[in-house]
Amino acid sequence: MTADDATAAERVTAVGFHELDTRMHRRAWPDPELRPPDRGALWIARVRHLVGTDPGGCWVAERDGELLGVVVSFVREKLWLLASYAVVPEAQGLGLGRALLAPALDHGRGCLRGMLNASSDPKAVRRYHAAGFTLHPQMFLRGTPDRTQIPVVRKVREGGAGDFDLMDSVDRQTRGAAHGPDHALLAGQFRLIVSESRTAQGYAYLDEGVILLAATDRRTATRLMWEAIASAEGEVLVGHVTPANAWAVDVGLAARLDLYQEGYLGLRNMRPPAPYLSHGALM
Ligand SMILES: CC(C)(COP(=O)(O)OP(=O)(O)OC[C@H]1O[C@@H](n2cnc3c(N)ncnc32)[C@H](O)[C@@H]1OP(=O)(O)O)[C@@H](O)C(=O)NCCC(=O)NCCS
């Protein structure tokens, strides 16, 4: 895959994911052609970034110049991560997905540990299980919060590039590998907040809910999630909650959000990170 493939690859994932996305997202769209341009633009910027850092992890399948499938994977400090994986609906279930995943897994051959966000698609689940991943069911919280339940949020401030070292250190303590270059990309796309005391640190990227959250203790994680809820203007979405992160269920239900289940956190040779709510693609 090259950076020039990103626009066409975005279309492959838009149609490949269409049915799953309409189930999961608050801003469901009725037709793949109508995927909100803001989400498509974020996807393209992210994939160009990953093709830049990990060209050997990104592959496409094509026939007569037309893209049929895409896989985007990358390595951060000996952790292999899968950002995106899709085949167009007409070509699914014929072995193309297996062929695409092979070179992406090979890109991570030096890594024992692996992490990915799996959809509930049975075909995807078969591929990840075959690649040695354990599947941990995930929940998500969505709804309009009851604002009378929101506590006063203290010890949370806006973050910036000067916090990246602290954030990388929190990443290492929670998921075992820093986000490194991905923080600059995320900080350009989302609001960044940081909470830091003498004994605990944490951060979160926000956008009408939580995009990614990591903290060294549950108290800090809880503070950051309350800030996400307090600062959202309408509906809130907090995704990728594994059972190891019951603190997030506590906060979400206290805010009167609704609890649902969707997809899996796929992990190889590691425990579910906590307190941690992963980013859908950058983990
Ligand atoms: C996940 C995906 C990329 C896999 O690509 P693919 O070309 O369909 O995959 P393959 O054909 O190589 O493998 C599919 C597996 O599911 C099996 N399968 C095929 N059709 C199936 C069906 N309807 N139900 C359950 N399993 C099915 C196949 O037999 C194969 O398993 P096996 O190799 O153990 O026999 C593709 O299906 C897809 O784009 N799905 C929608 C988007 C998505 O969920 N992406 C993953 C994001 S985490």
CSV table of C-alpha atoms and ligand atoms in Angstrom, one decimal:
chain,number,residue,atom,x,y,z
A,1,MET,CA,0.0,0.0,0.0
A,2,THR,CA,1.1,3.6,-0.7
A,3,ALA,CA,-0.2,6.9,0.6
A,4,ASP,CA,-1.9,7.3,-2.8
A,5,ASP,CA,-4.1,4.2,-2.1
A,6,ALA,CA,-5.6,5.8,1.1
A,7,THR,CA,-8.6,7.4,-0.6
A,8,ALA,CA,-9.7,4.3,-2.4
A,9,ALA,CA,-8.9,2.1,0.7
A,10,GLU,CA,-11.2,4.4,2.7
A,11,ARG,CA,-14.0,3.4,0.3
A,12,VAL,CA,-13.2,-0.3,0.8
A,13,THR,CA,-13.6,0.0,4.5
A,14,ALA,CA,-16.7,2.2,4.2
A,15,VAL,CA,-18.5,-0.5,2.3
A,16,GLY,CA,-16.8,-3.4,4.1
A,17,PHE,CA,-17.9,-2.0,7.5
A,18,HIS,CA,-21.2,-0.4,6.5
A,19,GLU,CA,-23.5,-2.9,8.3
A,20,LEU,CA,-21.3,-3.1,11.4
A,21,ASP,CA,-21.0,0.7,11.7
A,22,THR,CA,-24.7,1.4,11.5
A,23,ARG,CA,-25.1,-0.9,14.5
A,24,MET,CA,-22.4,0.7,16.6
A,25,HIS,CA,-22.2,4.4,15.8
A,26,ARG,CA,-24.4,7.2,17.1
A,27,ARG,CA,-24.2,8.9,13.7
A,28,ALA,CA,-25.3,5.9,11.7
A,29,TRP,CA,-25.5,6.6,8.0
A,30,PRO,CA,-28.0,4.9,5.6
A,31,ASP,CA,-25.7,4.3,2.7
A,32,PRO,CA,-21.9,3.8,2.4
A,33,GLU,CA,-21.7,6.7,-0.1
A,34,LEU,CA,-23.1,8.9,2.7
A,35,ARG,CA,-20.4,8.1,5.3
A,36,PRO,CA,-19.9,11.5,7.0
A,37,PRO,CA,-16.9,13.1,5.3
A,38,ASP,CA,-15.4,14.1,8.6
A,39,ARG,CA,-15.0,10.5,9.6
A,40,GLY,CA,-13.6,9.5,6.2
A,41,ALA,CA,-11.0,12.4,6.4
A,42,LEU,CA,-9.8,11.2,9.8
A,43,TRP,CA,-9.5,7.7,8.5
A,44,ILE,CA,-7.4,8.8,5.5
A,45,ALA,CA,-5.1,11.0,7.6
A,46,ARG,CA,-4.5,8.2,10.0
A,47,VAL,CA,-3.8,5.6,7.3
A,48,ARG,CA,-1.3,8.0,5.5
A,49,HIS,CA,0.4,8.4,8.9
A,50,LEU,CA,0.7,4.6,9.4
A,51,VAL,CA,1.8,4.0,5.8
A,52,GLY,CA,4.6,6.5,6.6
A,53,THR,CA,5.7,4.9,9.9
A,54,ASP,CA,5.1,1.2,8.8
A,55,PRO,CA,5.1,0.8,5.1
A,56,GLY,CA,5.8,-3.0,5.5
A,57,GLY,CA,2.6,-3.3,7.6
A,58,CYS,CA,0.1,-1.9,5.1
A,59,TRP,CA,-1.1,-3.9,2.1
A,60,VAL,CA,-3.9,-3.8,-0.5
A,61,ALA,CA,-5.5,-6.4,-2.8
A,62,GLU,CA,-6.5,-5.3,-6.2
A,63,ARG,CA,-7.9,-6.6,-9.5
A,64,ASP,CA,-7.6,-4.6,-12.7
A,65,GLY,CA,-6.6,-1.6,-10.8
A,66,GLU,CA,-9.7,-1.8,-8.5
A,67,LEU,CA,-9.0,-2.2,-4.7
A,68,LEU,CA,-10.8,-5.2,-3.2
A,69,GLY,CA,-9.2,-5.3,0.2
A,70,VAL,CA,-6.9,-3.5,2.6
A,71,VAL,CA,-5.0,-4.2,5.8
A,72,VAL,CA,-3.2,-1.6,7.9
A,73,SER,CA,-0.9,-2.8,10.7
A,74,PHE,CA,2.0,-1.2,12.6
A,75,VAL,CA,4.5,-1.9,15.4
A,76,ARG,CA,5.1,0.2,18.5
A,77,GLU,CA,7.8,-0.9,20.9
A,78,LYS,CA,7.5,-4.6,20.1
A,79,LEU,CA,3.7,-4.5,20.2
A,80,TRP,CA,2.0,-5.5,16.9
A,81,LEU,CA,-1.2,-3.6,16.2
A,82,LEU,CA,-3.9,-3.9,13.6
A,83,ALA,CA,-5.6,-0.6,12.6
A,84,SER,CA,-7.8,-1.6,9.7
A,85,TYR,CA,-8.8,-4.7,7.8
A,86,ALA,CA,-11.6,-5.0,5.3
A,87,VAL,CA,-12.6,-6.7,2.0
A,88,VAL,CA,-15.4,-5.5,-0.2
A,89,PRO,CA,-18.6,-7.4,0.4
A,90,GLU,CA,-18.7,-9.2,-3.0
A,91,ALA,CA,-15.2,-10.7,-2.4
A,92,GLN,CA,-15.6,-11.7,1.3
A,93,GLY,CA,-15.3,-15.3,2.5
A,94,LEU,CA,-13.2,-16.4,-0.5
A,95,GLY,CA,-9.7,-16.3,1.2
A,96,LEU,CA,-8.6,-12.8,0.3
A,97,GLY,CA,-8.7,-11.7,3.9
A,98,ARG,CA,-6.4,-14.6,4.8
A,99,ALA,CA,-4.0,-13.6,2.0
A,100,LEU,CA,-4.0,-10.0,3.1
A,101,LEU,CA,-3.4,-10.6,6.8
A,102,ALA,CA,-0.4,-12.9,6.2
A,103,PRO,CA,2.1,-10.1,5.2
A,104,ALA,CA,0.7,-7.8,8.0
A,105,LEU,CA,1.4,-10.5,10.6
A,106,ASP,CA,4.8,-11.0,9.1
A,107,HIS,CA,5.5,-7.3,9.7
A,108,GLY,CA,5.0,-8.0,13.4
A,109,ARG,CA,7.1,-11.2,13.4
A,110,GLY,CA,9.5,-9.8,16.0
A,111,CYS,CA,6.7,-9.0,18.4
A,112,LEU,CA,5.3,-11.5,20.9
A,113,ARG,CA,2.5,-9.2,22.0
A,114,GLY,CA,-0.4,-8.1,19.7
A,115,MET,CA,-3.5,-6.0,20.1
A,116,LEU,CA,-6.5,-5.3,17.9
A,117,ASN,CA,-10.1,-4.2,18.0
A,118,ALA,CA,-12.2,-6.9,16.4
A,119,SER,CA,-15.6,-6.4,14.9
A,120,SER,CA,-18.4,-9.0,15.6
A,121,ASP,CA,-18.1,-10.2,12.0
A,122,PRO,CA,-17.7,-14.0,12.3
A,123,LYS,CA,-15.2,-14.0,9.4
A,124,ALA,CA,-13.0,-11.5,11.1
A,125,VAL,CA,-13.2,-13.5,14.4
A,126,ARG,CA,-12.0,-16.7,12.6
A,127,ARG,CA,-9.0,-14.9,11.1
A,128,TYR,CA,-7.9,-13.4,14.5
A,129,HIS,CA,-8.4,-16.6,16.4
A,130,ALA,CA,-6.3,-18.4,13.7
A,131,ALA,CA,-3.6,-15.8,14.2
A,132,GLY,CA,-3.4,-16.6,17.9
A,133,PHE,CA,-5.5,-13.9,19.4
A,134,THR,CA,-7.6,-14.3,22.5
A,135,LEU,CA,-11.0,-12.5,22.2
A,136,HIS,CA,-12.2,-10.4,25.1
A,137,PRO,CA,-15.8,-9.2,24.6
A,138,GLN,CA,-16.2,-5.4,24.8
A,139,MET,CA,-19.1,-3.1,25.9
A,140,PHE,CA,-19.9,0.5,25.0
A,141,LEU,CA,-21.9,3.2,26.6
A,142,ARG,CA,-24.0,5.6,24.7
A,143,GLY,CA,-26.7,8.2,25.4
A,144,THR,CA,-27.5,11.7,26.6
A,145,PRO,CA,-26.1,12.0,30.1
A,146,ASP,CA,-28.2,13.2,33.1
A,147,ARG,CA,-26.3,16.4,33.8
A,148,THR,CA,-27.6,16.5,37.4
A,149,GLN,CA,-25.4,13.4,38.1
A,150,ILE,CA,-22.1,14.9,36.9
A,151,PRO,CA,-19.8,15.7,39.8
A,152,VAL,CA,-17.5,18.7,39.8
A,153,VAL,CA,-14.4,17.6,37.9
A,154,ARG,CA,-11.1,18.5,39.5
A,155,LYS,CA,-7.4,18.0,38.7
A,156,VAL,CA,-7.9,17.8,34.9
A,157,ARG,CA,-6.3,20.2,32.5
A,158,GLU,CA,-5.8,20.7,28.8
A,159,GLY,CA,-2.8,18.7,27.4
A,160,GLY,CA,-0.3,19.4,24.6
A,161,ALA,CA,2.9,18.2,23.0
A,162,GLY,CA,4.8,18.9,26.2
A,163,ASP,CA,2.8,16.0,27.8
A,164,PHE,CA,3.7,13.3,25.2
A,165,ASP,CA,6.6,11.9,27.4
A,166,LEU,CA,4.3,11.5,30.4
A,167,MET,CA,1.6,10.0,28.1
A,168,ASP,CA,4.1,7.5,26.6
A,169,SER,CA,5.0,6.5,30.2
A,170,VAL,CA,1.3,5.9,31.1
A,171,ASP,CA,1.0,3.9,27.8
A,172,ARG,CA,3.9,1.7,28.8
A,173,GLN,CA,2.4,1.0,32.3
A,174,THR,CA,-1.1,0.2,30.9
A,175,ARG,CA,-0.7,-1.4,27.4
A,176,GLY,CA,3.0,-2.1,27.6
A,177,ALA,CA,4.0,0.1,24.7
A,178,ALA,CA,4.0,3.9,24.0
A,179,HIS,CA,1.9,5.4,21.2
A,180,GLY,CA,5.0,7.4,20.2
A,181,PRO,CA,4.4,9.2,16.9
A,182,ASP,CA,0.7,8.5,17.1
A,183,HIS,CA,0.2,11.1,19.9
A,184,ALA,CA,1.0,14.0,17.5
A,185,LEU,CA,-1.6,12.7,15.0
A,186,LEU,CA,-4.3,12.2,17.7
A,187,ALA,CA,-3.5,15.6,19.4
A,188,GLY,CA,-4.1,17.2,16.0
A,189,GLN,CA,-7.5,15.5,15.6
A,190,PHE,CA,-9.0,15.5,19.1
A,191,ARG,CA,-9.1,17.5,22.3
A,192,LEU,CA,-6.4,16.2,24.7
A,193,ILE,CA,-6.8,16.3,28.5
A,194,VAL,CA,-4.3,15.3,31.2
A,195,SER,CA,-4.6,14.6,34.9
A,196,GLU,CA,-1.5,14.4,37.0
A,197,SER,CA,-0.8,14.2,40.7
A,198,ARG,CA,2.2,13.2,42.7
A,199,THR,CA,1.2,9.6,42.6
A,200,ALA,CA,-0.9,9.1,39.5
A,201,GLN,CA,-1.1,10.2,35.9
A,202,GLY,CA,-3.5,9.8,33.0
A,203,TYR,CA,-4.8,11.3,29.8
A,204,ALA,CA,-7.7,11.1,27.4
A,205,TYR,CA,-8.5,12.2,23.8
A,206,LEU,CA,-12.1,13.4,23.6
A,207,ASP,CA,-14.7,14.0,20.9
A,208,GLU,CA,-18.3,13.8,22.2
A,209,GLY,CA,-17.1,11.1,24.5
A,210,VAL,CA,-13.9,9.2,24.9
A,211,ILE,CA,-11.6,8.4,21.9
A,212,LEU,CA,-8.8,6.9,24.0
A,213,LEU,CA,-8.1,7.0,27.7
A,214,ALA,CA,-5.2,5.7,29.8
A,215,ALA,CA,-4.4,6.2,33.5
A,216,THR,CA,-2.2,4.7,36.2
A,217,ASP,CA,-5.1,4.3,38.6
A,218,ARG,CA,-8.9,4.1,38.5
A,219,ARG,CA,-9.5,7.3,40.3
A,220,THR,CA,-7.6,9.3,37.6
A,221,ALA,CA,-9.4,7.3,34.9
A,222,THR,CA,-12.8,8.1,36.5
A,223,ARG,CA,-11.9,11.8,36.6
A,224,LEU,CA,-11.0,11.9,32.9
A,225,MET,CA,-14.2,10.1,31.9
A,226,TRP,CA,-16.3,12.5,33.9
A,227,GLU,CA,-14.7,15.4,32.1
A,228,ALA,CA,-15.5,13.7,28.8
A,229,ILE,CA,-19.1,13.4,29.8
A,230,ALA,CA,-19.3,16.9,31.3
A,231,SER,CA,-17.8,18.6,28.3
A,232,ALA,CA,-19.9,16.8,25.6
A,233,GLU,CA,-22.7,18.8,24.2
A,234,GLY,CA,-25.2,16.1,23.0
A,235,GLU,CA,-25.0,12.3,22.9
A,236,VAL,CA,-22.0,10.7,24.4
A,237,LEU,CA,-20.2,7.5,23.2
A,238,VAL,CA,-17.6,5.7,25.3
A,239,GLY,CA,-16.5,2.5,23.5
A,240,HIS,CA,-14.1,-0.4,23.9
A,241,VAL,CA,-14.8,-1.2,27.6
A,242,THR,CA,-13.5,-4.6,28.5
A,243,PRO,CA,-14.7,-6.3,31.8
A,244,ALA,CA,-11.3,-5.3,33.2
A,245,ASN,CA,-12.5,-1.7,33.1
A,246,ALA,CA,-15.6,-2.0,35.2
A,247,TRP,CA,-14.8,1.5,36.5
A,248,ALA,CA,-16.0,2.9,33.1
A,249,VAL,CA,-19.3,1.0,33.4
A,250,ASP,CA,-19.7,2.5,36.9
A,251,VAL,CA,-19.2,6.1,35.6
A,252,GLY,CA,-21.3,5.6,32.5
A,253,LEU,CA,-24.3,4.1,34.3
A,254,ALA,CA,-24.0,6.8,37.0
A,255,ALA,CA,-24.3,9.3,34.2
A,256,ARG,CA,-27.4,7.4,33.0
A,257,LEU,CA,-25.8,6.3,29.7
A,258,ASP,CA,-27.0,3.0,28.2
A,259,LEU,CA,-24.8,-0.1,28.2
A,260,TYR,CA,-24.4,-2.3,25.1
A,261,GLN,CA,-22.0,-5.0,23.9
A,262,GLU,CA,-20.1,-5.1,20.5
A,263,GLY,CA,-17.0,-6.7,19.2
A,264,TYR,CA,-13.9,-7.9,20.9
A,265,LEU,CA,-10.5,-6.7,22.1
A,266,GLY,CA,-8.1,-9.2,20.5
A,267,LEU,CA,-4.9,-9.8,22.5
A,268,ARG,CA,-1.8,-12.0,22.0
A,269,ASN,CA,0.5,-12.6,25.0
A,270,MET,CA,-0.9,-9.8,27.1
A,271,ARG,CA,-3.7,-9.1,29.6
A,272,PRO,CA,-6.5,-6.6,29.0
A,273,PRO,CA,-5.0,-3.2,29.7
A,274,ALA,CA,-6.6,-1.2,32.6
A,275,PRO,CA,-7.5,1.5,33.4
A,276,TYR,CA,-7.6,1.8,29.6
A,277,LEU,CA,-10.2,2.5,26.9
A,278,SER,CA,-8.5,1.9,23.5
A,279,HIS,CA,-8.7,3.9,20.3
A,280,GLY,CA,-10.6,1.9,17.6
A,281,ALA,CA,-7.6,1.8,15.3
A,282,LEU,CA,-4.5,3.1,17.1
A,283,MET,CA,-5.4,1.1,20.2
B,1,LIG,C1,-12.9,-9.7,8.0
B,1,LIG,C2,-12.6,-9.7,6.6
B,1,LIG,C3,-11.5,-8.6,6.2
B,1,LIG,C4,-12.0,-11.1,6.2
B,1,LIG,O1,-11.8,-11.1,4.8
B,1,LIG,P1,-12.4,-12.4,4.0
B,1,LIG,O2,-11.8,-12.3,2.6
B,1,LIG,O3,-13.8,-12.4,4.1
B,1,LIG,O4,-11.7,-13.6,4.8
B,1,LIG,P2,-11.4,-15.1,4.4
B,1,LIG,O5,-12.3,-15.5,3.3
B,1,LIG,O6,-9.9,-15.2,4.2
B,1,LIG,O7,-11.7,-15.9,5.8
B,1,LIG,C5,-13.0,-15.9,6.3
B,1,LIG,C6,-13.2,-17.0,7.2
B,1,LIG,O8,-14.5,-17.1,7.6
B,1,LIG,C7,-15.2,-18.2,7.1
B,1,LIG,N1,-16.5,-17.8,6.5
B,1,LIG,C8,-16.8,-17.4,5.3
B,1,LIG,N2,-18.1,-17.0,5.2
B,1,LIG,C9,-18.5,-17.1,6.5
B,1,LIG,C10,-19.8,-16.8,7.0
B,1,LIG,N3,-20.8,-16.3,6.3
B,1,LIG,N4,-19.9,-16.9,8.4
B,1,LIG,C11,-18.9,-17.4,9.1
B,1,LIG,N5,-17.7,-17.7,8.6
B,1,LIG,C12,-17.5,-17.6,7.3
B,1,LIG,C13,-14.2,-18.8,6.0
B,1,LIG,O9,-14.4,-20.2,5.8
B,1,LIG,C14,-12.9,-18.4,6.6
B,1,LIG,O10,-12.5,-19.2,7.7
B,1,LIG,P3,-11.5,-20.4,7.5
B,1,LIG,O11,-10.3,-19.9,6.8
B,1,LIG,O12,-11.2,-20.9,8.9
B,1,LIG,O13,-12.2,-21.5,6.7
B,1,LIG,C15,-13.9,-9.4,5.7
B,1,LIG,O14,-14.8,-10.5,5.9
B,1,LIG,C16,-14.5,-8.1,6.0
B,1,LIG,O15,-14.2,-7.1,5.4
B,1,LIG,N6,-15.6,-8.1,6.9
B,1,LIG,C17,-16.3,-6.8,7.2
B,1,LIG,C18,-15.4,-5.8,7.9
B,1,LIG,C19,-14.7,-6.3,9.2
B,1,LIG,O16,-15.4,-6.8,10.0
B,1,LIG,N7,-13.4,-6.2,9.2
B,1,LIG,C20,-12.7,-6.6,10.4
B,1,LIG,C21,-12.5,-5.4,11.2
B,1,LIG,S1,-11.9,-5.8,12.8
